[in-house]
PDB file of C-alpha atoms in Angstrom:
ATOM      1  CA  UNK K   1     -20.688 -28.514  21.387  1.00 86.00           C
ATOM      2  CA  UNK K   2     -22.769 -27.380  24.359  1.00 88.00           C
ATOM      3  CA  UNK K   3     -19.923 -25.166  25.619  1.00 88.00           C
ATOM      4  CA  UNK K   4     -19.419 -23.599  22.184  1.00 89.00           C
ATOM      5  CA  UNK K   5     -23.145 -22.920  21.760  1.00 88.00           C
ATOM      6  CA  UNK K   6     -23.298 -21.257  25.190  1.00 90.00           C
ATOM      7  CA  UNK K   7     -20.237 -19.081  24.444  1.00 88.00           C
ATOM      8  CA  UNK K   8     -21.767 -18.004  21.118  1.00 87.00           C
ATOM      9  CA  UNK K   9     -25.193 -17.317  22.632  1.00 89.00           C
ATOM     10  CA  UNK K  10     -27.034 -19.815  20.400  1.00 89.00           C
ATOM     11  CA  UNK K  11     -28.739 -23.154  20.906  1.00 90.00           C
ATOM     12  CA  UNK K  12     -27.092 -26.496  20.267  1.00 90.00           C
ATOM     13  CA  UNK K  13     -29.750 -27.135  17.623  1.00 91.00           C
ATOM     14  CA  UNK K  14     -28.732 -23.952  15.786  1.00 91.00           C
ATOM     15  CA  UNK K  15     -25.074 -24.922  16.032  1.00 90.00           C
ATOM     16  CA  UNK K  16     -25.814 -28.346  14.532  1.00 88.00           C
ATOM     17  CA  UNK K  17     -27.736 -26.643  11.727  1.00 89.00           C
ATOM     18  CA  UNK K  18     -24.786 -24.336  10.984  1.00 88.00           C
ATOM     19  CA  UNK K  19     -22.442 -27.314  10.913  1.00 86.00           C
ATOM     20  CA  UNK K  20     -24.708 -29.235   8.547  1.00 85.00           C
ATOM     21  CA  UNK K  21     -24.848 -26.210   6.225  1.00 84.00           C
ATOM     22  CA  UNK K  22     -21.040 -25.983   6.198  1.00 82.00           C
ATOM     23  CA  UNK K  23     -21.056 -22.565   7.886  1.00 83.00           C
ATOM     24  CA  UNK K  24     -18.451 -23.670  10.409  1.00 84.00           C
ATOM     25  CA  UNK K  25     -15.611 -26.158   9.898  1.00 82.00           C
ATOM     26  CA  UNK K  26     -15.799 -29.602  11.528  1.00 84.00           C
ATOM     27  CA  UNK K  27     -14.286 -30.001  14.991  1.00 86.00           C
ATOM     28  CA  UNK K  28     -10.962 -31.659  15.730  1.00 86.00           C
ATOM     29  CA  UNK K  29     -11.639 -35.180  16.912  1.00 87.00           C
ATOM     30  CA  UNK K  30      -9.798 -37.266  19.477  1.00 85.00           C
ATOM     31  CA  UNK K  31     -11.515 -40.610  19.652  1.00 84.00           C
ATOM     32  CA  UNK K  32     -15.139 -39.908  20.466  1.00 82.00           C
ATOM     33  CA  UNK K  33     -14.448 -36.359  21.671  1.00 84.00           C
ATOM     34  CA  UNK K  34     -15.035 -33.394  19.346  1.00 83.00           C
ATOM     35  CA  UNK K  35     -12.986 -30.292  20.173  1.00 88.00           C
ATOM     36  CA  UNK K  36     -14.105 -26.799  19.168  1.00 88.00           C
ATOM     37  CA  UNK K  37     -11.808 -23.810  19.606  1.00 86.00           C
ATOM     38  CA  UNK K  38     -11.597 -20.013  19.256  1.00 83.00           C
ATOM     39  CA  UNK K  39     -11.627 -20.373  15.458  1.00 80.00           C
ATOM     40  CA  UNK K  40     -15.147 -21.849  15.611  1.00 86.00           C
ATOM     41  CA  UNK K  41     -16.322 -19.210  18.091  1.00 84.00           C
ATOM     42  CA  UNK K  42     -15.000 -16.418  15.867  1.00 80.00           C
ATOM     43  CA  UNK K  43     -16.842 -17.890  12.885  1.00 80.00           C
ATOM     44  CA  UNK K  44     -20.107 -18.057  14.852  1.00 85.00           C
ATOM     45  CA  UNK K  45     -19.744 -14.428  15.935  1.00 82.00           C
ATOM     46  CA  UNK K  46     -19.092 -13.441  12.321  1.00 79.00           C
ATOM     47  CA  UNK K  47     -22.253 -15.295  11.224  1.00 83.00           C
ATOM     48  CA  UNK K  48     -24.266 -13.467  13.891  1.00 85.00           C
ATOM     49  CA  UNK K  49     -22.855 -10.081  12.820  1.00 77.00           C
ATOM     50  CA  UNK K  50     -23.591 -10.725   9.139  1.00 78.00           C
ATOM     51  CA  UNK K  51     -27.134 -11.872   9.944  1.00 82.00           C
ATOM     52  CA  UNK K  52     -27.658  -8.598  11.831  1.00 80.00           C
ATOM     53  CA  UNK K  53     -26.529  -6.737   8.703  1.00 73.00           C
ATOM     54  CA  UNK K  54     -29.201  -8.425   6.613  1.00 76.00           C
ATOM     55  CA  UNK K  55     -27.255 -11.269   5.001  1.00 76.00           C
ATOM     56  CA  UNK K  56     -29.071 -14.585   4.598  1.00 80.00           C
ATOM     57  CA  UNK K  57     -27.642 -17.919   5.722  1.00 83.00           C
ATOM     58  CA  UNK K  58     -27.405 -18.992   2.077  1.00 81.00           C
ATOM     59  CA  UNK K  59     -25.487 -15.821   1.260  1.00 76.00           C
ATOM     60  CA  UNK K  60     -23.169 -16.319   4.241  1.00 79.00           C
ATOM     61  CA  UNK K  61     -22.511 -19.904   3.149  1.00 80.00           C
ATOM     62  CA  UNK K  62     -21.635 -18.669  -0.350  1.00 74.00           C
ATOM     63  CA  UNK K  63     -19.323 -16.010   1.098  1.00 73.00           C
ATOM     64  CA  UNK K  64     -17.608 -18.583   3.319  1.00 74.00           C
ATOM     65  CA  UNK K  65     -17.082 -20.861   0.325  1.00 74.00           C
ATOM     66  CA  UNK K  66     -15.616 -17.987  -1.692  1.00 68.00           C
ATOM     67  CA  UNK K  67     -13.178 -17.117   1.094  1.00 68.00           C
ATOM     68  CA  UNK K  68     -12.101 -20.691   1.607  1.00 69.00           C
ATOM     69  CA  UNK K  69     -11.409 -21.107  -2.112  1.00 65.00           C
ATOM     70  CA  UNK K  70      -9.576 -17.770  -2.346  1.00 61.00           C
ATOM     71  CA  UNK K  71      -5.889 -17.023  -2.027  1.00 61.00           C
ATOM     72  CA  UNK K  72      -4.319 -16.542   1.378  1.00 62.00           C
ATOM     73  CA  UNK K  73      -2.035 -13.721   2.424  1.00 58.00           C
ATOM     74  CA  UNK K  74       1.125 -15.735   1.866  1.00 57.00           C
ATOM     75  CA  UNK K  75       0.180 -16.358  -1.761  1.00 58.00           C
ATOM     76  CA  UNK K  76      -0.815 -12.748  -2.485  1.00 55.00           C
ATOM     77  CA  UNK K  77       2.278 -11.339  -0.802  1.00 54.00           C
ATOM     78  CA  UNK K  78       4.548 -14.056  -2.169  1.00 53.00           C
ATOM     79  CA  UNK K  79       6.882 -11.491  -3.744  1.00 47.00           C
ATOM     80  CA  UNK K  80       7.112  -9.441  -0.550  1.00 56.00           C
ATOM     81  CA  UNK K  81       5.121  -6.696   1.131  1.00 56.00           C
ATOM     82  CA  UNK K  82       4.024  -3.780  -1.083  1.00 56.00           C
ATOM     83  CA  UNK K  83       6.690  -1.064  -0.913  1.00 69.00           C
ATOM     84  CA  UNK K  84       4.278   1.864  -0.610  1.00 81.00           C
ATOM     85  CA  UNK K  85       0.791   0.468  -0.068  1.00 83.00           C
ATOM     86  CA  UNK K  86      -0.439  -0.362   3.430  1.00 87.00           C
ATOM     87  CA  UNK K  87      -2.392  -3.639   3.808  1.00 88.00           C
ATOM     88  CA  UNK K  88      -5.518  -3.467   5.988  1.00 90.00           C
ATOM     89  CA  UNK K  89      -6.856  -6.280   8.179  1.00 89.00           C
ATOM     90  CA  UNK K  90     -10.652  -6.569   8.333  1.00 87.00           C
ATOM     91  CA  UNK K  91     -13.242  -8.870   9.809  1.00 83.00           C
ATOM     92  CA  UNK K  92     -15.967 -10.042   7.398  1.00 81.00           C
ATOM     93  CA  UNK K  93     -18.454  -7.732   9.115  1.00 81.00           C
ATOM     94  CA  UNK K  94     -16.094  -4.749   8.775  1.00 86.00           C
ATOM     95  CA  UNK K  95     -15.792  -5.508   5.063  1.00 87.00           C
ATOM     96  CA  UNK K  96     -19.596  -5.636   4.836  1.00 84.00           C
ATOM     97  CA  UNK K  97     -19.759  -2.215   6.506  1.00 86.00           C
ATOM     98  CA  UNK K  98     -17.349  -0.712   3.940  1.00 89.00           C
ATOM     99  CA  UNK K  99     -19.473  -1.946   1.022  1.00 89.00           C
ATOM    100  CA  UNK K 100     -22.964  -2.172   2.449  1.00 81.00           C
ATOM    101  CA  UNK K 101     -25.115  -4.505   0.372  1.00 80.00           C
ATOM    102  CA  UNK K 102     -22.378  -5.023  -2.229  1.00 86.00           C
ATOM    103  CA  UNK K 103     -20.382  -7.846  -0.618  1.00 83.00           C
ATOM    104  CA  UNK K 104     -21.747 -10.655  -2.771  1.00 82.00           C
ATOM    105  CA  UNK K 105     -20.034 -13.968  -3.565  1.00 78.00           C
ATOM    106  CA  UNK K 106     -19.458 -12.734  -7.139  1.00 84.00           C
ATOM    107  CA  UNK K 107     -17.819  -9.471  -6.029  1.00 87.00           C
ATOM    108  CA  UNK K 108     -15.832 -11.290  -3.385  1.00 84.00           C
ATOM    109  CA  UNK K 109     -14.533 -13.793  -5.929  1.00 82.00           C
ATOM    110  CA  UNK K 110     -13.560 -10.941  -8.288  1.00 88.00           C
ATOM    111  CA  UNK K 111     -11.686  -9.105  -5.515  1.00 89.00           C
ATOM    112  CA  UNK K 112      -9.882 -12.295  -4.500  1.00 84.00           C
ATOM    113  CA  UNK K 113      -8.969 -12.988  -8.121  1.00 84.00           C
ATOM    114  CA  UNK K 114      -7.560  -9.462  -8.537  1.00 87.00           C
ATOM    115  CA  UNK K 115      -5.505  -9.892  -5.390  1.00 85.00           C
ATOM    116  CA  UNK K 116      -7.238  -6.974  -3.673  1.00 89.00           C
ATOM    117  CA  UNK K 117      -8.363  -9.338  -0.919  1.00 86.00           C
ATOM    118  CA  UNK K 118      -6.715 -12.314   0.724  1.00 83.00           C
ATOM    119  CA  UNK K 119      -7.539 -14.437   3.753  1.00 77.00           C
ATOM    120  CA  UNK K 120      -5.576 -14.972   6.948  1.00 76.00           C
ATOM    121  CA  UNK K 121      -7.455 -17.329   9.230  1.00 69.00           C
ATOM    122  CA  UNK K 122     -10.688 -15.599  10.226  1.00 68.00           C
ATOM    123  CA  UNK K 123      -9.418 -12.229   8.995  1.00 75.00           C
ATOM    124  CA  UNK K 124      -9.514 -10.638   5.560  1.00 83.00           C
ATOM    125  CA  UNK K 125      -6.569  -8.596   4.320  1.00 87.00           C
ATOM    126  CA  UNK K 126      -7.053  -5.827   1.755  1.00 90.00           C
ATOM    127  CA  UNK K 127      -3.788  -5.266  -0.088  1.00 88.00           C
ATOM    128  CA  UNK K 128      -4.022  -1.456  -0.122  1.00 90.00           C
ATOM    129  CA  UNK K 129      -5.546   1.081   2.252  1.00 93.00           C
ATOM    130  CA  UNK K 130      -5.763   3.606  -0.612  1.00 93.00           C
ATOM    131  CA  UNK K 131      -7.610   1.211  -2.910  1.00 94.00           C
ATOM    132  CA  UNK K 132      -9.960   0.194  -0.093  1.00 95.00           C
ATOM    133  CA  UNK K 133     -10.828   3.805   0.724  1.00 95.00           C
ATOM    134  CA  UNK K 134     -11.304   4.825  -2.920  1.00 95.00           C
ATOM    135  CA  UNK K 135     -13.429   1.761  -3.708  1.00 95.00           C
ATOM    136  CA  UNK K 136     -15.624   2.347  -0.663  1.00 95.00           C
ATOM    137  CA  UNK K 137     -16.016   6.045  -1.572  1.00 96.00           C
ATOM    138  CA  UNK K 138     -17.102   5.181  -5.128  1.00 96.00           C
ATOM    139  CA  UNK K 139     -19.646   2.650  -3.861  1.00 95.00           C
ATOM    140  CA  UNK K 140     -21.060   5.215  -1.424  1.00 94.00           C
ATOM    141  CA  UNK K 141     -21.467   7.592  -4.394  1.00 95.00           C
ATOM    142  CA  UNK K 142     -23.647   4.997  -6.122  1.00 95.00           C
ATOM    143  CA  UNK K 143     -21.113   3.201  -8.332  1.00 96.00           C
ATOM    144  CA  UNK K 144     -21.755  -0.577  -8.130  1.00 95.00           C
ATOM    145  CA  UNK K 145     -18.868  -2.518  -6.614  1.00 95.00           C
ATOM    146  CA  UNK K 146     -18.930  -4.880  -9.604  1.00 95.00           C
ATOM    147  CA  UNK K 147     -18.260  -1.897 -11.903  1.00 97.00           C
ATOM    148  CA  UNK K 148     -15.461  -0.648  -9.620  1.00 96.00           C
ATOM    149  CA  UNK K 149     -13.790  -4.069  -9.721  1.00 95.00           C
ATOM    150  CA  UNK K 150     -14.200  -4.328 -13.501  1.00 96.00           C
ATOM    151  CA  UNK K 151     -12.562  -0.913 -13.886  1.00 96.00           C
ATOM    152  CA  UNK K 152      -9.799  -2.002 -11.549  1.00 95.00           C
ATOM    153  CA  UNK K 153      -9.107  -4.998 -13.766  1.00 95.00           C
ATOM    154  CA  UNK K 154      -8.743  -2.728 -16.814  1.00 96.00           C
ATOM    155  CA  UNK K 155      -6.561  -0.257 -14.915  1.00 95.00           C
ATOM    156  CA  UNK K 156      -4.333  -3.172 -13.904  1.00 93.00           C
ATOM    157  CA  UNK K 157      -3.607  -3.939 -17.570  1.00 95.00           C
ATOM    158  CA  UNK K 158      -2.617  -0.342 -18.348  1.00 95.00           C
ATOM    159  CA  UNK K 159      -0.658   0.010 -15.101  1.00 94.00           C
ATOM    160  CA  UNK K 160       1.385  -3.081 -15.937  1.00 93.00           C
ATOM    161  CA  UNK K 161       2.166  -1.611 -19.380  1.00 96.00           C
ATOM    162  CA  UNK K 162       3.236   1.721 -17.846  1.00 94.00           C
ATOM    163  CA  UNK K 163       5.343  -0.021 -15.226  1.00 92.00           C
ATOM    164  CA  UNK K 164       7.036  -2.055 -17.938  1.00 94.00           C
ATOM    165  CA  UNK K 165       7.742   1.099 -19.977  1.00 94.00           C
ATOM    166  CA  UNK K 166       9.348   2.983 -17.102  1.00 93.00           C
ATOM    167  CA  UNK K 167      11.208  -0.037 -15.761  1.00 92.00           C
ATOM    168  CA  UNK K 168      12.819  -0.574 -19.170  1.00 93.00           C
ATOM    169  CA  UNK K 169      13.585   3.165 -19.435  1.00 92.00           C
ATOM    170  CA  UNK K 170      15.292   3.328 -16.045  1.00 91.00           C
ATOM    171  CA  UNK K 171      17.186   0.071 -16.485  1.00 91.00           C
ATOM    172  CA  UNK K 172      18.485   1.308 -19.817  1.00 93.00           C
ATOM    173  CA  UNK K 173      19.565   4.771 -18.703  1.00 92.00           C
ATOM    174  CA  UNK K 174      20.173   4.587 -14.949  1.00 90.00           C
ATOM    175  CA  UNK K 175      22.406   2.580 -12.655  1.00 91.00           C
ATOM    176  CA  UNK K 176      20.732  -0.270 -10.787  1.00 87.00           C
ATOM    177  CA  UNK K 177      21.333   1.458  -7.458  1.00 88.00           C
ATOM    178  CA  UNK K 178      19.437   4.542  -8.658  1.00 89.00           C
ATOM    179  CA  UNK K 179      16.257   2.852  -9.896  1.00 88.00           C
ATOM    180  CA  UNK K 180      14.399   2.906  -6.563  1.00 87.00           C
ATOM    181  CA  UNK K 181      15.425   6.530  -5.994  1.00 90.00           C
ATOM    182  CA  UNK K 182      14.063   7.497  -9.436  1.00 91.00           C
ATOM    183  CA  UNK K 183      10.841   5.526  -9.056  1.00 89.00           C
ATOM    184  CA  UNK K 184       8.820   8.571  -7.804  1.00 91.00           C
ATOM    185  CA  UNK K 185       9.680  10.425 -11.022  1.00 92.00           C
ATOM    186  CA  UNK K 186       7.960   7.768 -13.109  1.00 90.00           C
ATOM    187  CA  UNK K 187       4.882   7.961 -10.874  1.00 91.00           C
ATOM    188  CA  UNK K 188       4.797  11.739 -11.213  1.00 94.00           C
ATOM    189  CA  UNK K 189       4.795  11.512 -15.013  1.00 94.00           C
ATOM    190  CA  UNK K 190       1.855   9.074 -14.955  1.00 93.00           C
ATOM    191  CA  UNK K 191      -0.047  11.197 -12.428  1.00 94.00           C
ATOM    192  CA  UNK K 192       0.422  14.377 -14.473  1.00 96.00           C
ATOM    193  CA  UNK K 193      -0.561  12.702 -17.750  1.00 95.00           C
ATOM    194  CA  UNK K 194      -3.657  11.146 -16.167  1.00 94.00           C
ATOM    195  CA  UNK K 195      -4.673  14.514 -14.724  1.00 95.00           C
ATOM    196  CA  UNK K 196      -4.360  16.211 -18.128  1.00 95.00           C
ATOM    197  CA  UNK K 197      -6.202  13.348 -19.842  1.00 94.00           C
ATOM    198  CA  UNK K 198      -9.095  13.724 -17.388  1.00 93.00           C
ATOM    199  CA  UNK K 199      -9.156  17.465 -18.106  1.00 93.00           C
ATOM    200  CA  UNK K 200      -9.420  16.816 -21.840  1.00 92.00           C
ATOM    201  CA  UNK K 201     -12.174  14.236 -21.430  1.00 90.00           C
ATOM    202  CA  UNK K 202     -14.249  16.233 -18.969  1.00 89.00           C
ATOM    203  CA  UNK K 203     -14.012  19.449 -21.017  1.00 88.00           C
ATOM    204  CA  UNK K 204     -14.906  18.001 -24.387  1.00 78.00           C
ATOM    205  CA  UNK K 205     -17.338  15.170 -23.576  1.00 66.00           C
ATOM    206  CA  UNK K 206     -20.939  15.807 -22.452  1.00 60.00           C
TER     207      UNK K 206
END
């Protein structure tokens, strides 16, 4: 414990307090010896970084609990890597920087539930670089992250319906070997229709 506290730049008393609050996992024990490792040091550095960004210890404990109850990368990617989206690995403090002041336990739980975020040890994985960048841009423009996630949940429903429509269409009228090749055509139809729908809404609604 003394060696871990020294490596993390904190006192043993602070380390004991963090352990009592559940901010770091218990050590591995061999008889009367308690072993801490790089996993514990990484967690302590994350706590320090989040404290510097204005998070409270209670908030950090809630965030840690949300992560530990969330799905891991293997579960989210159980059907294979996304074919076009690029997953992004983040530390908790990097995630906090993307959504300054908006990384709450409630938003974190919603993102985990949607499958936007997953955990891999001490790292967080966002399933899509494009979704991460768009979400962060909307938040910086003043849209609450909770509203962005709620919209994402609704979009998911419509996207699943569109995917089902085009999958059935291609499977009915194209050979199996051609479906992946024709996939971009389905995306282009959706993109064009969405663009025209936005035009209609923005022109005729105040």
